[in-house]
XYZ file of C-alpha atoms in Angstrom:
694
model
C 173.193 188.468 283.660
C 174.879 188.917 286.977
C 171.642 188.931 288.760
C 170.607 185.755 286.937
C 173.747 183.853 287.822
C 173.574 185.063 291.333
C 169.960 183.814 291.759
C 170.663 180.357 290.242
C 173.884 179.950 292.245
C 174.361 179.166 295.879
C 171.988 181.930 296.857
C 174.452 183.910 299.039
C 173.689 187.169 297.301
C 170.561 189.051 298.200
C 168.364 191.188 296.032
C 169.491 194.287 297.884
C 173.104 193.592 297.041
C 172.186 193.171 293.368
C 170.402 196.460 293.432
C 173.393 198.180 295.085
C 175.733 196.682 292.486
C 173.708 198.433 289.892
C 174.559 201.757 291.532
C 178.063 201.800 290.004
C 178.447 205.474 289.412
C 181.020 204.806 286.817
C 178.377 203.553 284.519
C 176.304 206.739 284.803
C 176.537 208.853 281.686
C 176.637 212.307 283.157
C 177.388 214.056 279.871
C 174.425 212.919 277.867
C 171.904 215.463 276.916
C 169.065 213.147 277.817
C 170.020 212.926 281.439
C 167.554 214.737 283.520
C 168.639 215.967 286.897
C 165.251 215.456 288.333
C 165.346 211.770 287.571
C 168.846 211.569 289.115
C 167.458 213.085 292.246
C 164.687 210.523 292.305
C 167.168 207.617 291.920
C 169.510 209.033 294.485
C 166.679 209.568 296.887
C 165.397 206.037 296.324
C 168.867 204.521 296.866
C 169.402 206.565 299.968
C 166.282 204.979 301.435
C 167.865 201.525 301.140
C 168.844 200.066 304.508
C 172.271 198.915 303.310
C 173.101 202.365 301.906
C 171.879 203.951 305.085
C 174.185 201.671 307.093
C 177.183 202.511 304.796
C 176.552 206.192 305.060
C 176.114 205.925 308.788
C 179.494 204.184 309.210
C 181.189 206.578 306.797
C 182.055 203.984 304.140
C 183.375 205.279 300.830
C 180.753 204.401 298.284
C 183.117 204.088 295.382
C 185.359 201.794 297.283
C 182.402 199.885 298.504
C 181.042 199.601 294.954
C 184.247 198.123 293.684
C 184.326 195.698 296.575
C 180.818 194.573 295.715
C 181.653 194.145 292.060
C 184.646 192.015 292.908
C 182.494 189.885 295.143
C 180.040 189.457 292.317
C 182.667 188.262 289.924
C 183.889 185.750 292.486
C 180.402 184.460 293.015
C 179.838 184.283 289.265
C 182.907 182.141 288.826
C 181.767 179.849 291.620
C 178.359 179.493 290.018
C 179.849 178.584 286.662
C 181.902 175.876 288.320
C 178.744 174.567 290.009
C 176.954 174.394 286.657
C 179.817 172.590 285.045
C 179.975 170.197 287.921
C 176.239 169.447 287.606
C 176.227 169.409 283.775
C 175.780 165.598 283.557
C 172.840 165.711 285.914
C 171.336 168.585 283.974
C 171.824 166.663 280.723
C 170.257 163.541 282.318
C 167.363 165.653 283.527
C 166.964 167.048 280.040
C 166.907 163.555 278.548
C 164.355 162.448 281.111
C 162.166 165.436 280.376
C 162.387 164.652 276.656
C 161.476 161.022 277.313
C 158.534 162.131 279.423
C 157.401 164.424 276.637
C 157.491 161.447 274.240
C 155.509 159.251 276.634
C 152.960 161.974 277.228
C 152.663 162.458 273.484
C 151.949 158.742 273.015
C 149.411 158.800 275.899
C 147.765 161.786 274.299
C 147.419 159.783 271.113
C 146.017 156.812 272.953
C 143.461 158.988 274.805
C 142.463 160.604 271.547
C 141.872 157.088 270.173
C 139.847 156.151 273.246
C 137.744 159.270 272.837
C 137.067 158.388 269.231
C 136.162 154.784 270.195
C 133.796 155.994 272.954
C 131.984 158.245 270.516
C 131.540 155.276 268.219
C 130.309 153.044 271.110
C 127.730 155.704 272.226
C 126.364 155.818 268.701
C 126.119 152.007 268.632
C 124.357 151.945 272.071
C 121.815 154.477 270.856
C 121.204 152.352 267.777
C 120.785 149.218 269.936
C 118.353 151.078 272.204
C 116.248 152.122 269.242
C 116.284 148.555 267.967
C 115.289 147.274 271.446
C 112.323 149.661 271.665
C 111.213 148.670 268.216
C 111.493 144.950 269.066
C 109.554 145.501 272.320
C 106.706 147.201 270.461
C 106.604 144.372 267.915
C 106.594 141.827 270.783
C 103.704 143.551 272.560
C 101.748 143.794 269.339
C 102.320 140.102 268.658
C 101.295 139.197 272.232
C 98.132 141.313 271.926
C 97.281 139.716 268.628
C 97.993 136.302 270.097
C 95.753 137.035 273.096
C 92.878 138.175 270.906
C 93.350 135.281 268.559
C 93.541 132.825 271.469
C 90.343 134.233 272.975
C 88.672 134.190 269.593
C 89.709 130.602 269.018
C 88.656 129.584 272.544
C 85.263 131.214 272.078
C 84.793 129.723 268.636
C 85.799 126.193 269.507
C 82.929 123.997 270.718
C 84.526 121.316 272.913
C 83.317 117.750 272.779
C 82.561 117.788 276.502
C 80.014 120.560 275.951
C 78.330 118.677 273.121
C 78.060 115.418 275.062
C 76.862 117.131 278.238
C 74.173 119.208 276.528
C 72.936 116.208 274.560
C 73.106 113.449 277.165
C 73.296 114.808 280.749
C 70.149 115.468 282.819
C 69.415 119.156 283.337
C 69.617 118.755 287.120
C 73.313 117.893 287.069
C 75.771 120.635 287.938
C 77.866 119.854 284.855
C 74.872 120.571 282.594
C 74.366 123.952 284.271
C 78.033 124.837 283.848
C 78.081 123.832 280.174
C 74.842 125.764 279.641
C 76.596 128.886 280.906
C 79.439 128.218 278.444
C 76.989 127.619 275.609
C 75.219 130.873 276.412
C 78.557 132.710 276.237
C 79.323 131.131 272.829
C 75.892 132.062 271.507
C 76.386 135.670 272.586
C 79.904 135.668 271.120
C 78.662 134.264 267.833
C 76.018 137.012 267.680
C 78.683 139.618 268.296
C 80.916 138.176 265.537
C 78.014 138.017 263.101
C 77.457 141.751 263.598
C 81.125 142.295 262.732
C 80.756 139.962 259.702
C 83.556 137.699 260.951
C 83.930 134.796 258.504
C 85.016 132.347 261.216
C 81.552 132.672 262.792
C 79.960 130.600 260.032
C 82.152 127.602 260.968
C 80.455 127.149 264.376
C 77.015 128.684 263.799
C 75.337 125.447 262.827
C 76.542 123.362 265.782
C 75.820 126.193 268.247
C 72.270 126.507 266.920
C 71.647 122.795 267.250
C 73.012 122.734 270.813
C 70.811 125.717 271.677
C 67.680 123.971 270.366
C 68.510 120.840 272.324
C 69.143 122.812 275.537
C 65.903 124.804 275.100
C 63.934 121.601 274.596
C 65.331 119.928 277.712
C 64.894 123.041 279.868
C 61.303 123.553 278.672
C 60.392 120.001 279.527
C 62.018 120.224 282.970
C 60.343 123.506 284.004
C 56.907 122.475 282.704
C 57.112 119.236 284.671
C 57.818 121.212 287.823
C 54.893 123.538 287.122
C 52.545 120.617 286.446
C 53.619 119.053 289.754
C 52.008 122.043 291.518
C 48.619 120.782 290.402
C 48.760 117.507 292.262
C 46.427 117.396 295.295
C 48.009 117.975 298.713
C 51.218 119.195 297.089
C 53.347 121.705 298.940
C 54.116 123.923 295.971
C 56.901 125.686 297.875
C 59.164 122.646 297.382
C 59.132 122.702 293.543
C 59.373 126.498 293.711
C 62.590 126.192 295.705
C 63.857 123.675 293.121
C 63.139 126.119 290.309
C 65.034 128.848 292.139
C 68.123 126.621 292.126
C 67.904 126.592 288.316
C 66.850 130.199 287.771
C 69.474 130.446 285.021
C 67.328 128.131 282.875
C 64.673 130.831 282.483
C 67.346 133.461 281.913
C 68.752 131.278 279.109
C 65.294 130.910 277.550
C 64.564 134.613 277.833
C 67.835 135.449 276.070
C 67.679 132.809 273.349
C 64.075 131.645 272.875
C 61.553 134.240 274.035
C 58.591 132.261 272.690
C 59.344 129.338 274.979
C 60.065 131.715 277.892
C 56.627 133.331 277.411
C 55.000 129.899 277.215
C 56.550 128.880 280.538
C 55.628 132.152 282.227
C 52.028 131.983 281.007
C 51.750 128.363 282.134
C 53.118 129.256 285.572
C 50.753 132.233 285.918
C 47.723 130.156 284.920
C 48.634 127.274 287.225
C 49.442 129.343 290.309
C 46.418 131.595 289.821
C 44.123 128.555 289.948
C 45.994 127.008 292.878
C 45.820 130.137 295.026
C 42.190 130.788 294.166
C 41.188 127.216 294.952
C 43.187 127.096 298.187
C 41.966 130.392 299.611
C 38.360 129.853 298.540
C 38.310 126.502 300.299
C 40.177 127.818 303.342
C 37.895 130.855 303.735
C 34.789 128.686 303.459
C 36.032 126.272 306.109
C 36.986 129.140 308.428
C 33.442 130.494 308.419
C 32.242 127.149 309.795
C 34.133 127.753 313.056
C 32.805 131.302 313.609
C 30.562 132.081 316.572
C 26.979 131.392 315.587
C 25.602 134.235 317.677
C 26.605 137.555 316.194
C 25.445 141.130 316.684
C 22.534 142.438 314.630
C 21.165 145.883 313.886
C 19.268 146.005 317.189
C 22.353 145.403 319.338
C 23.075 149.054 320.072
C 24.095 150.873 323.252
C 20.840 152.725 323.658
C 18.492 149.735 323.506
C 17.079 147.826 326.467
C 19.279 145.455 328.425
C 19.981 142.211 326.522
C 22.009 139.082 327.072
C 24.535 140.133 324.406
C 26.243 142.973 326.262
C 29.599 141.341 325.448
C 29.565 142.907 321.975
C 30.649 146.165 323.667
C 33.393 144.491 325.731
C 36.919 143.886 324.484
C 37.882 141.226 327.019
C 40.584 138.963 325.589
C 39.763 139.854 322.000
C 42.446 142.553 321.961
C 45.156 139.895 322.354
C 44.778 139.222 318.626
C 46.915 142.362 318.039
C 49.840 141.159 320.138
C 52.906 140.134 318.079
C 52.676 136.553 319.313
C 49.109 136.074 318.051
C 49.258 138.464 315.118
C 52.033 136.454 313.451
C 51.147 133.141 315.058
C 50.235 129.955 313.158
C 47.045 130.126 311.109
C 43.939 128.281 312.230
C 43.384 124.754 310.962
C 39.579 124.602 310.476
C 39.086 120.833 310.613
C 41.103 120.670 313.852
C 38.944 123.423 315.350
C 35.793 121.616 314.218
C 36.876 118.376 315.859
C 37.448 120.261 319.105
C 34.134 122.101 318.700
C 35.994 125.417 319.007
C 34.414 128.666 317.890
C 36.099 132.014 317.185
C 35.078 135.646 316.678
C 35.268 137.100 313.190
C 38.506 139.011 313.776
C 40.343 135.769 314.632
C 39.231 134.182 311.346
C 40.074 137.405 309.538
C 43.584 137.433 311.047
C 44.236 133.805 310.092
C 42.970 134.286 306.547
C 44.989 137.441 305.915
C 48.145 136.177 307.582
C 48.024 133.221 305.188
C 47.594 135.732 302.359
C 50.492 137.871 303.643
C 52.802 134.883 304.020
C 52.011 133.373 300.616
C 51.892 136.747 298.889
C 55.328 137.826 300.141
C 56.876 134.484 299.206
C 55.268 134.543 295.753
C 56.409 138.097 295.045
C 59.991 137.248 295.973
C 59.881 134.110 293.804
C 58.552 136.024 290.789
C 61.162 138.771 291.185
C 63.955 136.221 291.496
C 63.011 133.531 288.972
C 61.400 135.648 286.266
C 63.851 138.530 286.807
C 61.261 141.300 287.091
C 61.153 144.389 289.279
C 59.047 147.484 289.881
C 55.777 147.695 287.957
C 56.634 144.579 285.940
C 56.843 142.540 289.137
C 53.575 144.027 290.414
C 51.792 143.282 287.150
C 53.012 139.686 287.175
C 51.990 139.294 290.828
C 48.504 140.694 290.138
C 48.053 138.355 287.183
C 48.529 135.454 289.628
C 46.879 136.767 292.808
C 44.337 139.144 291.267
C 41.501 136.611 291.122
C 42.093 135.535 294.717
C 42.225 139.124 295.993
C 38.996 139.984 294.180
C 37.324 136.966 295.772
C 38.525 138.150 299.207
C 37.165 141.652 298.680
C 33.811 140.405 297.415
C 33.391 137.998 300.320
C 34.427 140.664 302.815
C 32.078 143.227 301.318
C 29.164 140.790 301.708
C 30.018 140.063 305.334
C 30.758 143.642 306.361
C 27.535 145.002 304.877
C 25.572 142.964 307.441
C 28.017 143.239 310.381
C 27.120 145.247 313.483
C 30.047 144.164 315.675
C 32.002 147.422 315.776
C 34.822 146.000 317.907
C 35.345 143.153 315.402
C 35.479 145.661 312.527
C 37.897 147.905 314.428
C 40.162 144.968 315.287
C 40.172 143.938 311.602
C 41.189 147.487 310.671
C 44.141 147.355 313.048
C 45.101 143.874 311.886
C 45.379 145.271 308.350
C 47.349 148.311 309.567
C 49.860 146.019 311.258
C 50.077 143.639 308.290
C 50.691 146.627 306.047
C 53.558 147.699 308.319
C 55.008 144.156 308.154
C 55.010 144.080 304.332
C 56.546 147.556 304.262
C 59.299 146.377 306.617
C 59.927 143.394 304.330
C 59.990 145.793 301.361
C 57.166 143.896 299.619
C 54.830 146.353 297.816
C 52.718 143.629 296.172
C 49.773 143.831 298.609
C 49.730 147.602 299.198
C 46.711 148.243 296.968
C 44.837 145.327 298.494
C 45.389 146.647 302.028
C 44.022 150.021 300.961
C 40.979 148.384 299.377
C 40.230 146.443 302.580
C 40.539 149.580 304.705
C 38.188 151.401 302.328
C 35.630 148.691 303.079
C 36.120 148.571 306.846
C 36.467 152.223 307.864
C 33.075 153.407 306.546
C 31.330 150.419 308.157
C 32.968 151.059 311.526
C 32.000 154.731 311.384
C 28.428 153.817 310.427
C 28.054 151.421 313.396
C 29.524 154.033 315.734
C 27.103 156.666 314.444
C 24.210 154.217 314.924
C 25.216 153.806 318.582
C 25.469 157.587 318.982
C 21.944 158.013 317.599
C 20.617 155.191 319.758
C 21.839 156.899 322.948
C 20.661 160.309 321.779
C 17.141 158.975 321.147
C 16.885 156.975 324.383
C 13.837 157.779 326.555
C 14.793 157.365 330.251
C 11.150 156.692 331.215
C 11.138 153.536 329.070
C 14.223 151.981 330.672
C 12.520 150.405 333.658
C 12.854 151.022 337.420
C 15.125 153.847 338.579
C 18.250 152.765 340.410
C 21.149 154.818 341.739
C 23.617 152.092 340.777
C 25.599 152.400 337.467
C 23.321 152.109 334.451
C 23.893 149.321 331.927
C 24.071 151.874 329.073
C 26.922 153.748 330.767
C 28.618 150.414 331.431
C 28.282 149.529 327.742
C 29.762 152.897 326.833
C 32.633 152.536 329.304
C 33.558 149.069 328.054
C 33.254 150.064 324.420
C 35.090 153.376 324.740
C 37.977 151.832 326.693
C 38.246 149.087 324.054
C 38.405 151.527 321.136
C 40.768 153.926 322.923
C 43.200 151.150 323.872
C 43.223 149.714 320.321
C 43.510 153.154 318.721
C 46.660 154.131 320.659
C 49.096 152.367 318.308
C 47.673 153.795 315.067
C 45.726 156.932 316.126
C 42.883 158.005 313.860
C 41.390 161.476 314.168
C 38.030 160.452 312.697
C 37.721 157.754 315.371
C 38.632 160.225 318.115
C 36.005 162.654 316.830
C 33.293 159.986 316.828
C 34.279 158.879 320.342
C 33.987 162.505 321.417
C 30.448 162.671 320.036
C 29.600 159.400 321.778
C 30.942 160.732 325.082
C 28.831 163.880 324.795
C 25.693 161.818 324.189
C 26.487 159.531 327.138
C 27.023 162.521 329.439
C 23.688 163.963 328.308
C 22.019 160.582 328.848
C 23.389 160.341 332.396
C 22.061 163.824 333.166
C 18.654 162.932 331.728
C 18.516 159.762 333.809
C 19.600 161.659 336.950
C 16.808 164.160 336.418
C 14.300 161.330 336.853
C 15.214 161.048 340.565
C 13.108 163.294 342.828
C 15.860 164.294 345.309
C 19.128 166.034 344.559
C 20.895 163.589 346.842
C 19.790 160.585 344.751
C 20.652 162.452 341.579
C 24.172 163.028 342.831
C 24.556 159.410 343.954
C 23.467 158.225 340.499
C 25.844 160.633 338.733
C 28.799 159.751 340.983
C 28.215 156.002 340.640
C 28.063 156.224 336.844
C 31.009 158.618 336.470
C 33.076 156.490 338.826
C 32.238 153.268 336.990
C 33.032 154.755 333.572
C 36.276 156.248 334.842
C 37.339 152.949 336.424
C 36.706 150.956 333.229
C 38.448 153.536 331.060
C 41.537 153.682 333.265
C 42.006 149.914 332.973
C 42.858 150.243 329.269
C 43.198 153.905 328.300
C 46.078 156.196 329.194
C 45.642 158.420 332.244
C 45.993 161.535 330.095
C 43.389 160.547 327.482
C 40.549 162.979 326.820
C 37.937 160.516 328.041
C 39.685 159.927 331.383
C 40.318 163.620 332.025
C 36.718 164.519 331.165
C 35.137 162.032 333.561
C 37.654 162.877 336.319
C 36.489 166.498 336.240
C 32.819 165.515 336.243
C 33.335 163.073 339.127
C 35.249 165.626 341.195
C 32.579 168.298 340.742
C 29.654 166.001 341.634
C 31.549 164.497 344.582
C 32.172 167.930 346.062
C 28.532 168.813 345.636
C 27.459 165.545 347.294
C 29.745 166.192 350.283
C 28.021 169.510 350.829
C 24.681 167.723 350.456
C 25.351 165.084 353.148
C 26.907 167.592 355.578
C 23.899 169.859 355.372
C 21.289 167.912 357.447
C 23.365 167.391 360.614
C 25.691 170.397 360.359
C 23.812 172.786 358.065
C 23.242 175.436 360.775
C 26.924 175.703 361.645
C 27.953 175.673 357.963
C 25.462 178.456 357.141
C 26.700 180.548 360.097
C 30.359 180.080 359.065
C 29.665 181.116 355.481
C 27.600 184.121 356.606
C 30.204 185.233 359.149
C 33.119 184.827 356.715
C 31.312 186.963 354.153
C 30.710 189.704 356.774
C 34.333 189.502 357.947
C 35.537 190.207 354.437
C 33.356 193.319 354.423
C 34.358 194.298 358.005
C 30.744 193.994 359.212
C 31.048 191.111 361.672
C 29.491 193.292 364.430
C 26.142 192.734 362.775
C 26.169 189.247 364.382
C 26.980 190.364 367.949
C 23.374 189.879 368.994
C 23.352 186.219 367.775
C 24.490 184.789 371.116
C 21.523 182.455 371.403
C 22.060 181.104 367.931
C 25.784 180.586 368.531
C 25.135 178.873 371.866
C 22.712 176.469 370.211
C 25.241 175.678 367.425
C 28.113 175.036 369.852
C 26.128 172.791 372.169
C 24.305 171.038 369.344
C 27.550 170.128 367.582
C 29.180 168.909 370.778
C 26.294 166.630 371.640
C 25.466 165.132 368.222
C 28.557 165.202 365.986
C 29.685 161.624 366.738
C 26.304 160.099 366.010
C 25.946 162.261 362.913
C 29.345 161.246 361.544
C 28.640 157.571 362.183
C 25.246 157.760 360.510
C 26.673 159.696 357.577
C 29.454 157.121 357.056
C 27.027 154.201 357.005
C 24.715 156.017 354.635
C 27.569 156.778 352.209
C 28.843 153.196 352.191
C 25.326 151.935 351.416
C 24.842 154.446 348.600
C 27.939 153.735 346.491
C 28.711 150.467 344.757
C 32.439 151.143 344.664
C 33.801 150.724 348.218
C 36.939 152.682 347.336
C 34.886 155.547 345.982
C 32.633 155.534 349.092
C 35.672 155.643 351.345
C 37.062 158.558 349.401
C 33.755 160.449 349.764
C 33.651 159.857 353.553
C 37.215 161.085 353.913
C 36.378 164.147 351.873
C 33.265 164.837 353.965
C 35.156 164.533 357.270
C 37.948 166.757 355.993
C 35.395 169.332 354.910
C 33.646 169.097 358.325
C 36.918 169.791 360.155
C 37.569 172.774 357.896
C 34.113 174.190 358.692
C 34.633 173.648 362.445
C 38.049 175.271 362.231
C 36.372 178.238 360.555
C 33.776 178.250 363.362
C 36.605 178.411 365.938
C 38.284 181.219 364.069
C 35.085 183.282 363.954
C 34.388 182.888 367.695
C 37.952 184.047 368.420
C 37.149 187.408 366.886
C 36.762 190.394 369.297
C 33.020 190.468 368.635
C 32.504 187.056 370.276
C 35.337 186.788 372.808
C 33.069 187.666 375.707
C 30.725 184.740 374.995
C 30.723 182.204 377.820
C 29.815 179.352 375.464
C 33.240 179.534 373.861
C 34.537 177.380 376.688
C 32.290 174.549 375.482
C 33.958 174.387 372.036
C 35.632 171.040 371.275
C 39.403 171.258 370.970
C 40.234 171.140 367.266
C 43.090 168.658 367.690
C 40.897 166.400 369.821
C 38.209 166.558 367.153
C 40.678 165.522 364.449
C 41.799 162.538 366.527
C 38.225 161.445 367.086
C 37.269 161.932 363.449
C 40.075 159.656 362.299
C 38.446 156.832 364.214
C 35.450 157.041 361.887
C 37.450 156.749 358.654
C 36.692 153.383 356.993
C 39.609 151.030 356.506
C 40.099 148.562 353.704
């Protein structure tokens, strides 16, 4: 109690003083049996550790006296504290009342909060209920909207507006409004069919009026399309114009095909029949009129390479005929026969063939695209429909061509026609039009065998040629080799774009026969010199013609280049032999002995060597001049003659250089005639003066 009062008082007493006040020895019961000396020792020891006790003991204070003093102080402090409490009693009472009031307020607030908590629980339950109701109402709304949408669409599809009825019944089919209402009618017909499958009762309400509108629309469309088809039959009509009109109304046929297949078939059959007759009539007339502007003079079975010279050598020459394969002419305007007749113009067969087949290509591609678009067909169905229209015309073409080709001997015309077809086939492939593919193949199957047959006939004609029956011998190029050169260059140049191995093989056979023929003709000349001149002239002519059209690396060009080079080298040796044969023979003999190390075998040939040195020095200029003139007279090609002279002079200098080299050997160094040798450089300068200039 003392400690309590002391702590709630003015705070002047410390805890240590309170503890010391408890050490009043007078209160210790030293007589009790329960007192344990050990515990007393512990307490004493603990109190002795206190700082205040230590200070008292240090100063020698009497503990009993000090204890009483402390107790008195405590009583005084206690009395002062009681007075303080009494003095503050009103405040303490006021504080107590305030605390009680606060407790009351807090109690009421606790009640209010409890009420709020209860209300919030109720509100949460109500919100959850409202949310459930909202979800349910949203589902019902969506269901009603979906039903409304379906019902609205159903009603819209079922209702036949008055505007549709009046337009279908009264408006011309060419008006845009009729086409739009026809689309709507088609949708209603399809919708009615769909509802009838579902056994919808509302379908019966509109079925009758929809059927009557359909019959009226079918009737008007049928009449319109048939009128357009019949307009094709009028003379001088450009059928492409009504075709373009029909394409604008392609939905009409789609409507018929979906709703009245019988009428759709009737229209298609009528179109097929009409266009088949139109195309057949047009192309039959056009082909007949084209033949009237063909060249009257054509090749026959006797116009072959190996026969005697005739006035119709042009059948082996390409000339300007190859221009027909250029893009500008290949896809140029077709010929107008009556215009050509008025101008008295005439054309080779390949030009007529190109015009005829370009007209076929142009009309065929356009027709195929129209059929695919208007009649809505594709693949084999489109091809079948196209053949039902163009089949008669194509058969007529093939029959007419077969008749002509069977009696044609103009191989260049046939080959040009083949390449015209190859290019037209590439054009249709690029346009992605397969309609004429089978026809192109059929034409090629007619033309290729005929071309090969004519080529084989020419090969046989050359093989069987008798040189003794070809007239007077002449070293100039032979007309048969000229025919071959012109023909071969024509075929090679045409064949470069679309190479054909069979053609190359036949040209190879022809070349072999021509080479054999040239050798047989050369053998008719008595001297080797004339034989070589004939061979060189013919090889040079054939090579020149070939190089004008064929590539430099073609087999034909390379073959004749090798032959020409070999015969030219032999001819150079031939013309050098008369004036310089002794020196050339000595050089060759000496060089052979030098290789064997036996040159000393010629050391006794001083007289021979002297004659060679002096003979060359005195006659070489006249010999070179004479040789040059002779060469230029012998060869028809000035450029070739010049080349031969240059080769001969070069070869002569090489031989004379070899002659110098031999006489510089130890075996001949002592010969006095060596001083008479012409300086090699001086000789070269002099020789250059004799080279012909262009």
